[in-house]
Coordinates of C-alpha atoms in Angstrom, one line a residue:
X1 CA -1.5 16.8 7.3
X2 CA 1.9 16.3 8.5
X3 CA 3.0 13.8 6.4
X4 CA 5.6 15.5 4.5
X5 CA 7.6 16.9 7.8
X6 CA 7.8 13.8 9.0
X7 CA 8.2 11.9 5.8
X8 CA 5.9 9.2 5.8
X9 CA 3.7 8.2 2.4
X10 CA 0.3 7.0 4.6
X11 CA -1.2 7.4 8.4
X12 CA 0.6 4.6 10.8
X13 CA -1.1 5.1 13.3
X14 CA -5.0 4.9 11.7
X15 CA -7.6 2.6 13.8
X16 CA -8.8 0.7 10.7
X17 CA -7.7 -3.0 10.1
X18 CA -4.8 -2.0 7.6
X19 CA -3.6 -5.9 6.2
X20 CA 0.0 -4.0 5.7
X21 CA 0.5 -2.5 9.1
X22 CA 0.3 -6.5 10.8
X23 CA 2.5 -6.7 13.5
X24 CA 3.2 -9.9 15.9
X25 CA 4.1 -10.2 18.4
X26 CA 5.8 -12.9 20.4
X27 CA 1.3 -13.6 22.5
X28 CA 0.3 -12.5 19.0
X29 CA 2.1 -15.1 17.3
X30 CA 1.4 -17.7 20.4
X31 CA -2.2 -16.7 20.1
X32 CA -2.4 -18.0 16.3
X33 CA -0.8 -21.0 17.0
X34 CA -2.8 -22.0 19.9
X35 CA -6.2 -21.4 17.6
X36 CA -4.8 -23.5 14.9
X37 CA -4.0 -26.2 16.9
X38 CA -7.3 -26.2 18.4
X39 CA -8.2 -25.9 14.5
X40 CA -6.6 -29.5 14.1
X41 CA -8.4 -30.8 16.9
X42 CA -11.5 -33.5 16.7
X43 CA -13.2 -30.1 19.2
X44 CA -15.7 -28.2 18.0
X45 CA -14.9 -25.4 20.4
X46 CA -12.3 -22.5 19.7
X47 CA -11.9 -19.5 22.8
X48 CA -9.3 -15.9 22.2
X49 CA -9.9 -13.9 25.0
X50 CA -8.1 -10.2 25.5
X51 CA -8.9 -6.3 26.9
X52 CA -10.7 -4.1 24.2
X53 CA -7.8 -3.4 21.9
X54 CA -4.8 -6.2 23.1
X55 CA -4.9 -6.9 19.4
X56 CA -8.0 -10.1 18.9
X57 CA -9.2 -9.4 15.7
X58 CA -5.7 -9.7 14.2
X59 CA -5.2 -12.8 15.3
X60 CA -8.7 -13.7 14.4
X61 CA -7.5 -12.9 11.2
X62 CA -4.7 -14.0 10.0
X63 CA -6.4 -17.4 10.9
X64 CA -8.6 -17.0 8.0
X65 CA -5.5 -16.4 5.5
X66 CA -4.2 -18.9 6.8
X67 CA -6.9 -21.4 6.5
X68 CA -7.1 -24.3 3.6
X69 CA -8.7 -23.4 0.5
X70 CA -11.1 -26.6 1.5
X71 CA -12.8 -24.2 4.3
X72 CA -16.3 -22.3 4.1
X73 CA -16.0 -19.4 7.1
X74 CA -18.9 -17.7 8.2
X75 CA -17.9 -14.3 10.5
X76 CA -20.6 -13.0 13.3
X77 CA -19.3 -9.0 14.7
X78 CA -22.9 -8.5 16.1
X79 CA -23.5 -11.8 18.1
X80 CA -27.1 -9.3 20.1
X81 CA -28.9 -11.5 18.8
X82 CA -31.6 -14.2 19.5
X83 CA -31.5 -17.9 18.6
X84 CA -33.0 -17.7 15.9
X85 CA -31.7 -14.5 14.2
X86 CA -28.1 -16.3 14.8
X87 CA -29.3 -18.9 13.2
X88 CA -30.1 -17.1 10.2
X89 CA -27.8 -15.1 10.6
X90 CA -25.0 -18.0 10.6
X91 CA -27.2 -19.0 7.2
X92 CA -26.6 -16.2 5.1
X93 CA -23.2 -15.7 5.9
X94 CA -23.0 -20.2 4.4
X95 CA -25.4 -18.4 1.2
X96 CA -27.5 -21.3 3.2
X97 CA -31.2 -20.3 1.3
X98 CA -34.5 -19.9 3.8
X99 CA -37.5 -19.9 3.8
X100 CA -39.5 -16.6 4.9
X101 CA -40.5 -16.6 9.2
X102 CA -38.9 -20.5 9.1
X103 CA -38.5 -21.9 12.2
X104 CA -36.1 -22.4 14.9
X105 CA -36.1 -26.5 13.8
X106 CA -36.8 -25.2 10.7
X107 CA -32.8 -23.1 10.5
X108 CA -31.5 -26.1 12.2
X109 CA -32.1 -28.6 9.7
X110 CA -31.4 -26.6 6.3
X111 CA -27.4 -25.6 8.7
X112 CA -27.0 -29.4 9.2
X113 CA -27.4 -30.8 5.1
X114 CA -25.6 -28.0 4.6
X115 CA -23.1 -29.8 7.3
X116 CA -23.8 -32.8 6.0
X117 CA -23.0 -31.6 2.7
X118 CA -19.7 -29.9 2.9
X119 CA -18.4 -33.2 4.9
X120 CA -19.4 -35.3 2.0
X121 CA -18.0 -32.7 -0.2
X122 CA -14.8 -32.8 2.1
X123 CA -15.0 -29.1 2.9
X124 CA -14.3 -27.8 6.7
X125 CA -17.1 -25.5 8.0
X126 CA -15.8 -22.9 10.6
X127 CA -18.0 -20.2 12.2
X128 CA -15.9 -17.5 13.7
X129 CA -17.7 -15.1 16.9
X130 CA -16.3 -11.9 17.1
X131 CA -17.7 -9.3 20.8
X132 CA -18.7 -13.1 22.2
X133 CA -18.9 -12.2 25.7
X134 CA -22.5 -10.6 24.5
X135 CA -23.5 -14.1 23.6
X136 CA -26.9 -14.7 26.0
X137 CA -26.9 -17.9 28.0
X138 CA -29.1 -19.8 25.5
X139 CA -27.7 -18.8 22.0
X140 CA -24.2 -20.6 23.6
X141 CA -26.0 -23.9 23.9
X142 CA -27.7 -23.3 20.9
X143 CA -24.4 -23.0 19.1
X144 CA -22.8 -26.5 21.5
X145 CA -26.7 -28.1 19.8
X146 CA -24.6 -27.7 16.6
X147 CA -21.7 -29.1 17.2
X148 CA -23.9 -32.5 18.1
X149 CA -23.7 -33.1 14.2
X150 CA -19.8 -35.1 14.1
X151 CA -18.6 -37.7 12.4
X152 CA -16.3 -40.9 14.1
X153 CA -13.5 -38.5 13.7
X154 CA -14.6 -34.6 14.3
X155 CA -17.2 -32.3 14.5
X156 CA -19.0 -30.4 11.1
X157 CA -19.8 -27.3 12.1
X158 CA -16.3 -26.6 14.0
X159 CA -16.4 -22.5 16.5
X160 CA -14.5 -19.2 17.1
X161 CA -15.1 -17.8 20.1
X162 CA -13.6 -13.9 21.1
X163 CA -14.1 -12.0 23.3
X164 CA -13.5 -10.0 26.1
X165 CA -12.2 -11.1 29.6
X166 CA -15.9 -11.4 30.4
X167 CA -17.1 -14.4 28.1
X168 CA -14.8 -16.5 30.7
X169 CA -16.4 -15.6 33.0
X170 CA -19.9 -16.4 31.4
X171 CA -18.2 -20.0 30.8
X172 CA -18.4 -20.6 33.9
X173 CA -21.9 -20.8 34.4
X174 CA -23.4 -23.9 35.3
X175 CA -25.3 -24.5 32.7
X176 CA -22.9 -24.0 30.6
X177 CA -21.0 -26.8 31.9
X178 CA -20.8 -28.9 29.0
X179 CA -20.0 -26.1 26.3
X180 CA -17.5 -25.5 28.6
X181 CA -15.5 -29.3 28.7
X182 CA -15.5 -29.5 24.2
X183 CA -13.2 -26.2 24.4
X184 CA -10.1 -27.6 23.4
X185 CA -7.6 -24.9 22.5
X186 CA -7.7 -21.0 24.5
X187 CA -5.9 -18.7 24.8
X188 CA -5.9 -14.9 26.6
X189 CA -3.6 -12.1 24.7
X190 CA -2.3 -9.9 26.7
X191 CA -0.8 -6.9 25.9
X192 CA 2.4 -5.8 24.5
X193 CA 5.9 -5.4 27.1
X194 CA 7.3 -1.9 26.2
X195 CA 9.9 -3.9 24.2
X196 CA 7.3 -4.7 21.9
X197 CA 5.7 -1.3 21.9
X198 CA 8.7 -0.5 20.6
X199 CA 9.1 -2.4 17.6
X200 CA 5.6 -2.1 17.2
X201 CA 6.0 1.6 17.0
X202 CA 9.1 1.3 14.7
X203 CA 7.3 -1.1 12.6
X204 CA 4.0 0.9 11.6
X205 CA 6.3 4.5 10.7
X206 CA 9.0 1.5 8.1
X207 CA 5.7 1.3 6.6
X208 CA 3.8 4.4 6.4
X209 CA 7.4 5.7 4.3
X210 CA 10.0 6.4 7.7
X211 CA 12.8 5.0 8.9
X212 CA 14.9 7.6 11.2
X213 CA 13.5 7.4 14.6
X214 CA 10.4 9.5 15.6
X215 CA 10.7 8.3 19.1
X216 CA 13.3 8.5 22.1
X217 CA 13.0 6.5 25.6
X218 CA 11.9 7.6 27.8
X219 CA 8.7 8.8 24.9
X220 CA 9.0 5.3 24.3
X221 CA 8.8 4.4 28.0
X222 CA 6.0 6.9 28.9
X223 CA 3.6 5.3 25.7
X224 CA 3.7 2.3 27.8
X225 CA 2.4 3.1 31.2
X226 CA -0.5 5.1 30.0
X227 CA -1.9 2.7 27.1
X228 CA -1.0 -0.2 28.7
X229 CA 0.3 -2.3 26.4
X230 CA -2.9 -1.7 24.2
X231 CA -2.7 -1.6 21.0
X232 CA -5.2 0.6 19.6
X233 CA -4.0 3.3 23.1
X234 CA -1.1 3.5 21.4
X235 CA -2.4 4.2 17.4
X236 CA -4.4 7.1 19.5
X237 CA -1.3 8.4 21.3
X238 CA 0.8 8.5 18.6
X239 CA -1.3 10.0 16.7
X240 CA -2.4 12.9 19.3
X241 CA 1.5 13.4 19.3
X242 CA 2.3 13.0 16.0
X243 CA 0.2 16.4 15.4
X244 CA 1.5 18.2 18.6
X245 CA 5.3 17.1 17.6
X246 CA 4.0 19.1 14.1
X247 CA 2.5 21.8 15.3
X248 CA 5.8 23.3 18.1
X249 CA 7.7 21.6 14.9
X250 CA 9.6 20.0 17.2
X251 CA 11.9 16.4 16.5
X252 CA 12.0 13.7 17.6
X253 CA 8.8 13.2 20.1
X254 CA 9.6 12.9 24.0
X255 CA 7.9 11.8 26.3
X256 CA 6.4 15.3 27.7
X257 CA 4.2 14.7 24.0
X258 CA 3.1 11.6 24.9
X259 CA 2.1 12.2 28.9
X260 CA 0.2 15.5 27.1
X261 CA -1.1 12.8 23.8
X262 CA -2.5 10.8 26.8
X263 CA -4.9 13.1 28.9
X264 CA -6.3 14.0 24.7
X265 CA -7.2 10.1 24.5
X266 CA -7.8 9.5 28.2
X267 CA -9.6 12.9 29.0
X268 CA -6.4 11.7 32.3
X269 CA -6.8 15.3 34.4
X270 CA -2.8 16.8 34.2
X271 CA -0.6 15.8 37.1
X272 CA 0.4 18.1 40.1
X273 CA 3.9 19.1 40.2
X274 CA 5.5 18.7 43.0
X275 CA 7.8 21.6 43.4
X276 CA 10.6 20.1 46.0
X277 CA 11.7 17.4 43.8
X278 CA 13.0 19.4 40.5
X279 CA 15.2 21.6 43.1
X280 CA 16.6 17.5 44.6
X281 CA 17.2 16.9 41.2
X282 CA 18.4 19.6 40.7
X283 CA 21.3 19.5 42.7
X284 CA 21.6 15.4 42.0
X285 CA 22.8 16.9 38.6
X286 CA 24.8 19.6 39.2
X287 CA 26.7 16.7 42.0
X288 CA 26.9 14.2 39.2
X289 CA 28.0 16.8 36.6
X290 CA 30.6 18.3 38.5
X291 CA 33.1 15.6 38.5
X292 CA 31.9 14.4 34.9
X293 CA 33.3 17.0 33.0
X294 CA 37.4 14.7 33.1
X295 CA 36.1 12.5 30.4
X296 CA 36.6 14.5 28.1
X297 CA 39.2 16.9 25.9
X298 CA 39.0 19.8 23.6
X299 CA 40.4 18.0 20.5
X300 CA 39.4 14.3 19.8
X301 CA 42.8 12.5 21.3
X302 CA 44.4 10.0 17.9
X303 CA 43.6 7.0 17.5
X304 CA 46.9 5.7 17.7
X305 CA 47.6 7.6 21.1
X306 CA 46.9 6.3 24.5
X307 CA 43.2 7.1 25.3
X308 CA 44.9 7.5 29.0
X309 CA 45.6 11.0 27.8
X310 CA 42.5 12.0 26.6
X311 CA 41.2 10.5 30.4
X312 CA 43.2 11.6 33.4
X313 CA 41.5 12.5 36.0
X314 CA 41.9 16.0 37.8
X315 CA 41.6 16.0 41.9
X316 CA 38.7 16.8 42.6
X317 CA 38.6 18.9 45.5
X318 CA 41.0 21.4 43.1
X319 CA 40.0 21.2 39.5
X320 CA 42.9 23.3 37.1
X321 CA 40.9 25.8 34.4
X322 CA 41.3 23.9 32.1
X323 CA 39.0 21.0 33.2
X324 CA 36.7 24.5 33.3
X325 CA 37.1 26.1 29.7
X326 CA 36.9 21.8 28.7
X327 CA 33.5 21.8 30.1
X328 CA 32.7 25.0 28.2
X329 CA 33.6 23.2 24.9
X330 CA 31.1 20.8 25.6
X331 CA 28.5 22.4 27.3
X332 CA 28.8 24.8 23.6
X333 CA 29.1 22.1 21.4
X334 CA 25.8 20.0 23.1
X335 CA 24.1 23.3 22.3
X336 CA 24.7 23.6 18.8
X337 CA 23.9 19.7 18.7
X338 CA 19.5 19.9 20.0
X339 CA 19.6 19.7 15.7
X340 CA 19.0 16.1 14.5
X341 CA 19.9 17.0 10.8
X342 CA 23.5 18.2 11.8
X343 CA 24.6 15.1 13.4
X344 CA 22.4 12.9 9.4
X345 CA 24.7 15.7 8.1
X346 CA 27.8 13.6 9.9
X347 CA 27.1 10.4 9.3
X348 CA 26.1 10.9 5.6
X349 CA 29.6 12.4 5.3
X350 CA 31.3 9.5 6.8
X351 CA 30.2 7.2 3.7
X352 CA 31.2 10.1 1.7
X353 CA 27.7 11.3 0.6
X354 CA 25.4 14.6 1.1
X355 CA 22.0 15.8 2.2
X356 CA 20.0 16.5 -0.8
X357 CA 18.0 20.2 -0.2
X358 CA 13.8 19.0 0.1
X359 CA 14.7 15.6 0.9
X360 CA 15.0 14.0 4.6
X361 CA 18.3 12.4 6.2
X362 CA 16.6 8.8 5.0
X363 CA 15.1 9.7 1.8
X364 CA 18.9 11.3 1.0
X365 CA 20.7 8.4 1.3
X366 CA 19.0 6.2 -0.5
X367 CA 18.8 8.1 -3.4
X368 CA 22.8 7.7 -3.0
X369 CA 22.4 3.4 -3.0
X370 CA 22.2 3.6 0.8
X371 CA 19.8 2.5 3.7
X372 CA 18.9 3.8 7.2
X373 CA 18.3 0.7 9.9
X374 CA 16.6 1.7 13.1
X375 CA 17.0 0.6 16.3
X376 CA 16.5 0.3 19.9
X377 CA 19.5 -1.0 22.2
X378 CA 22.7 0.1 24.3
X379 CA 26.5 0.3 24.1
X380 CA 26.9 -3.3 23.0
X381 CA 23.8 -3.1 20.2
X382 CA 26.9 0.1 18.7
X383 CA 29.6 -2.0 19.2
X384 CA 28.7 -5.6 17.7
X385 CA 27.2 -3.8 15.3
X386 CA 31.0 -1.3 14.4
X387 CA 29.0 0.6 11.7
X388 CA 29.6 4.9 12.4
X389 CA 26.0 5.6 14.8
X390 CA 23.8 8.6 15.0
X391 CA 22.8 8.9 18.9
X392 CA 19.5 10.1 20.9
X393 CA 21.3 11.8 23.5
X394 CA 19.9 13.8 26.6
X395 CA 21.6 15.9 29.0
X396 CA 21.4 16.9 32.2
X397 CA 18.2 18.8 32.5
X398 CA 16.6 15.7 31.0
X399 CA 17.1 17.8 27.5
X400 CA 17.5 16.1 24.1
X401 CA 20.4 16.7 22.0
X402 CA 22.5 14.0 18.7
X403 CA 25.4 13.3 18.3
X404 CA 27.3 10.6 16.1
X405 CA 29.7 7.5 17.2
X406 CA 32.8 7.6 14.7
X407 CA 35.5 5.7 15.9
X408 CA 36.2 3.2 19.1
X409 CA 39.2 3.1 21.2
X410 CA 38.7 -0.2 24.3
X411 CA 36.0 2.0 26.0
X412 CA 35.9 5.4 24.6
X413 CA 34.2 6.5 21.4
X414 CA 35.5 9.8 20.1
X415 CA 30.9 10.9 19.7
X416 CA 31.0 14.2 17.1
X417 CA 28.3 16.7 18.4
X418 CA 28.1 19.7 15.3
X419 CA 31.5 20.3 14.6
X420 CA 33.3 18.9 17.8
X421 CA 34.2 15.9 18.2
X422 CA 35.1 15.0 21.9
X423 CA 37.0 11.2 22.9
X424 CA 34.5 10.7 25.4
X425 CA 33.9 7.7 28.3
X426 CA 31.9 4.1 28.3
X427 CA 30.3 5.0 31.4
X428 CA 30.1 8.6 30.5
X429 CA 27.6 7.8 27.7
X430 CA 25.5 5.6 28.9
X431 CA 24.3 7.4 31.0
X432 CA 23.7 10.1 27.9
X433 CA 21.9 8.2 25.6
X434 CA 18.9 8.2 25.2
X435 CA 18.6 4.0 23.7
X436 CA 17.4 4.7 19.4
X437 CA 19.9 5.0 16.7
X438 CA 20.6 4.7 13.4
X439 CA 23.0 3.8 11.0
X440 CA 23.4 3.6 8.0
X441 CA 24.5 0.5 5.6
X442 CA 24.6 -0.4 1.7
X443 CA 21.8 -3.4 1.3
X444 CA 22.5 -6.7 -0.6
X445 CA 20.9 -5.7 -4.1
X446 CA 17.9 -8.7 -3.7
X447 CA 17.1 -10.8 -0.4
X448 CA 14.9 -12.8 0.2
X449 CA 11.9 -11.7 2.6
X450 CA 11.8 -14.6 4.7
X451 CA 13.9 -18.1 5.1
X452 CA 12.1 -20.5 7.6
X453 CA 10.9 -24.0 7.8
X454 CA 10.4 -24.1 4.1
X455 CA 12.7 -22.2 2.6
X456 CA 14.6 -24.4 -0.4
X457 CA 17.9 -25.1 0.8
X458 CA 20.6 -23.2 -1.1
X459 CA 18.5 -20.7 1.4
X460 CA 19.0 -22.4 4.5
X461 CA 22.4 -23.0 4.4
X462 CA 23.3 -18.8 3.8
X463 CA 21.3 -18.4 7.3
X464 CA 23.8 -21.4 8.3
X465 CA 26.8 -19.9 6.8
X466 CA 26.0 -16.3 8.0
X467 CA 25.3 -17.1 11.5
X468 CA 27.9 -19.5 11.1
X469 CA 30.2 -16.3 9.9
X470 CA 28.9 -13.9 13.1
X471 CA 29.5 -16.8 16.0
X472 CA 33.0 -17.0 14.5
X473 CA 32.3 -20.8 13.7
X474 CA 33.0 -23.5 11.2
X475 CA 29.1 -24.0 10.0
X476 CA 27.5 -27.3 9.0
X477 CA 25.9 -28.1 5.8
X478 CA 22.5 -28.1 6.2
X479 CA 19.3 -29.8 4.1
X480 CA 16.6 -29.2 6.4
X481 CA 15.7 -26.1 9.1
X482 CA 16.6 -28.9 11.9
X483 CA 16.2 -27.2 15.4
X484 CA 20.3 -26.5 15.7
X485 CA 19.5 -24.3 12.7
X486 CA 16.3 -23.0 14.9
X487 CA 18.0 -22.7 18.3
X488 CA 21.2 -20.4 16.6
X489 CA 18.6 -18.7 14.9
X490 CA 17.0 -18.7 18.1
X491 CA 19.8 -17.6 20.3
X492 CA 21.1 -14.7 17.8
X493 CA 17.2 -13.2 17.9
X494 CA 18.0 -13.0 21.0
X495 CA 20.9 -11.2 20.7
X496 CA 20.1 -8.1 20.0
X497 CA 16.6 -7.8 20.6
X498 CA 14.8 -9.2 17.9
X499 CA 11.3 -12.2 19.0
X500 CA 12.6 -15.0 18.9
X501 CA 10.4 -16.8 16.8
X502 CA 12.5 -19.1 14.9
X503 CA 11.8 -17.6 12.0
X504 CA 14.7 -15.4 9.3
X505 CA 11.5 -12.1 8.9
X506 CA 12.8 -8.8 7.3
X507 CA 14.9 -7.0 10.9
X508 CA 16.6 -10.6 11.3
X509 CA 18.0 -10.9 7.5
X510 CA 19.0 -6.7 7.9
X511 CA 21.2 -7.5 11.3
X512 CA 22.9 -11.0 9.0
X513 CA 23.5 -8.6 6.7
X514 CA 24.7 -6.1 8.5
X515 CA 27.3 -8.5 10.2
X516 CA 27.5 -9.5 6.3
X517 CA 28.3 -6.8 4.7
X518 CA 32.0 -5.3 3.8
X519 CA 31.0 -1.9 2.4
X520 CA 31.4 2.1 4.7
X521 CA 33.2 2.8 7.3
X522 CA 33.9 1.2 11.0
X523 CA 33.7 1.9 14.5
X524 CA 37.5 -0.4 14.8
X525 CA 39.4 -2.6 12.9
X526 CA 37.1 -5.6 13.9
X527 CA 34.1 -6.8 12.8
X528 CA 32.3 -7.7 16.4
X529 CA 32.7 -5.8 19.4
X530 CA 31.9 -6.8 22.7

């Protein structure tokens, strides 16, 4: 019911598995690599554990998609079975026929014949058991006996056990020591970090069709705190927060909405407020705020004027009347900047575009040949990209307001708040910036979706040339994805808060193209300012 309100084409936070929303964090990729390595070895068992909702099933489905075509797989989702039931289920999964009321020996013989026949045909057989912590010790022992069937070089049945941390304790039991010794790879999947939570939420929103920022930085932190970084809980809390935002007709989603959502999802009682804290905090904020306004001028300083003229600090003890007037101008500008649509209208205007009635800002931009790019970052992130940006800000009462960064001079930026433009210093901006910003840019007409080890030479040379331009270096001639190119790519990814996986995926390619593009306005003459 809220999809139209947020400009969504789908529900981004459904807990139903949907391959379109697949998000692999560094930990998920590492888990996948461990499992793939384990299956490539000669042993019989691979182990993946993690808390409820951390994405174990997601990793296993990715693994299934990566298995070669000559692999037969059996997937058991409910392992609370007896030895006889487990073998019968395995036969059913592999389409192995058996008679009515078979014995344990008959099922074992049928499975053994199938495995030998598969091996003679050059085929592999993999058994994946989810929720494996529910397996009984005797059932696990029966699985070990099945993996006894082997050639000189490999086991004919490979088993992937996926379960909660209790599975690790189960495998430490004395009677299962032989099975534990056959585990060739094991990985414990940890929850997402706060940075990964931001990327996860952003990824799901973009897949669902929304490119404008929707969550404050503090909301992301609250989301990480209450969910513990568990993707399933993140989805549930974000779903509740979207409903609250829709009901209040309020965007973006703030940390208060996340707190309320966590109480609904987790059944937590709201914490008692400390009545002394607001008063003390307000006093501190007043002291801080009273000295901050010397960074502002009523009218923006022309770009060819010395910045010091706009930021001369008056004596602290005696504030002149003009300073009080500046405070009033600033507060009025902030109060008139509570609506994010005004900031988006400003940035569209810098590109010579206008908002369209009935469309979101990004939809309006797309209709006029531009793309939106959302990012979490800081002063350096905005200055590096060097594009005008819609920025999410908070005042000294932690209330949201929105502005547009229009230009830069040294350590100052020209900030537009509604119709008022003010030069502000870097430290003031840093104190009030929530960490979320959005830029418009003109994306290339054609672009590959990913550049990795298997890319062709033209793509690899483009990647080398692009990274060299960003770094201000001379590009090399490359004909393969060598270690030097991979290290350059990872360094670029780390610098821009991306997952440093050494693969130029969609987010990395956008960042590179942002640097390479010559279209549109810039904050300053230099394309890369640090």
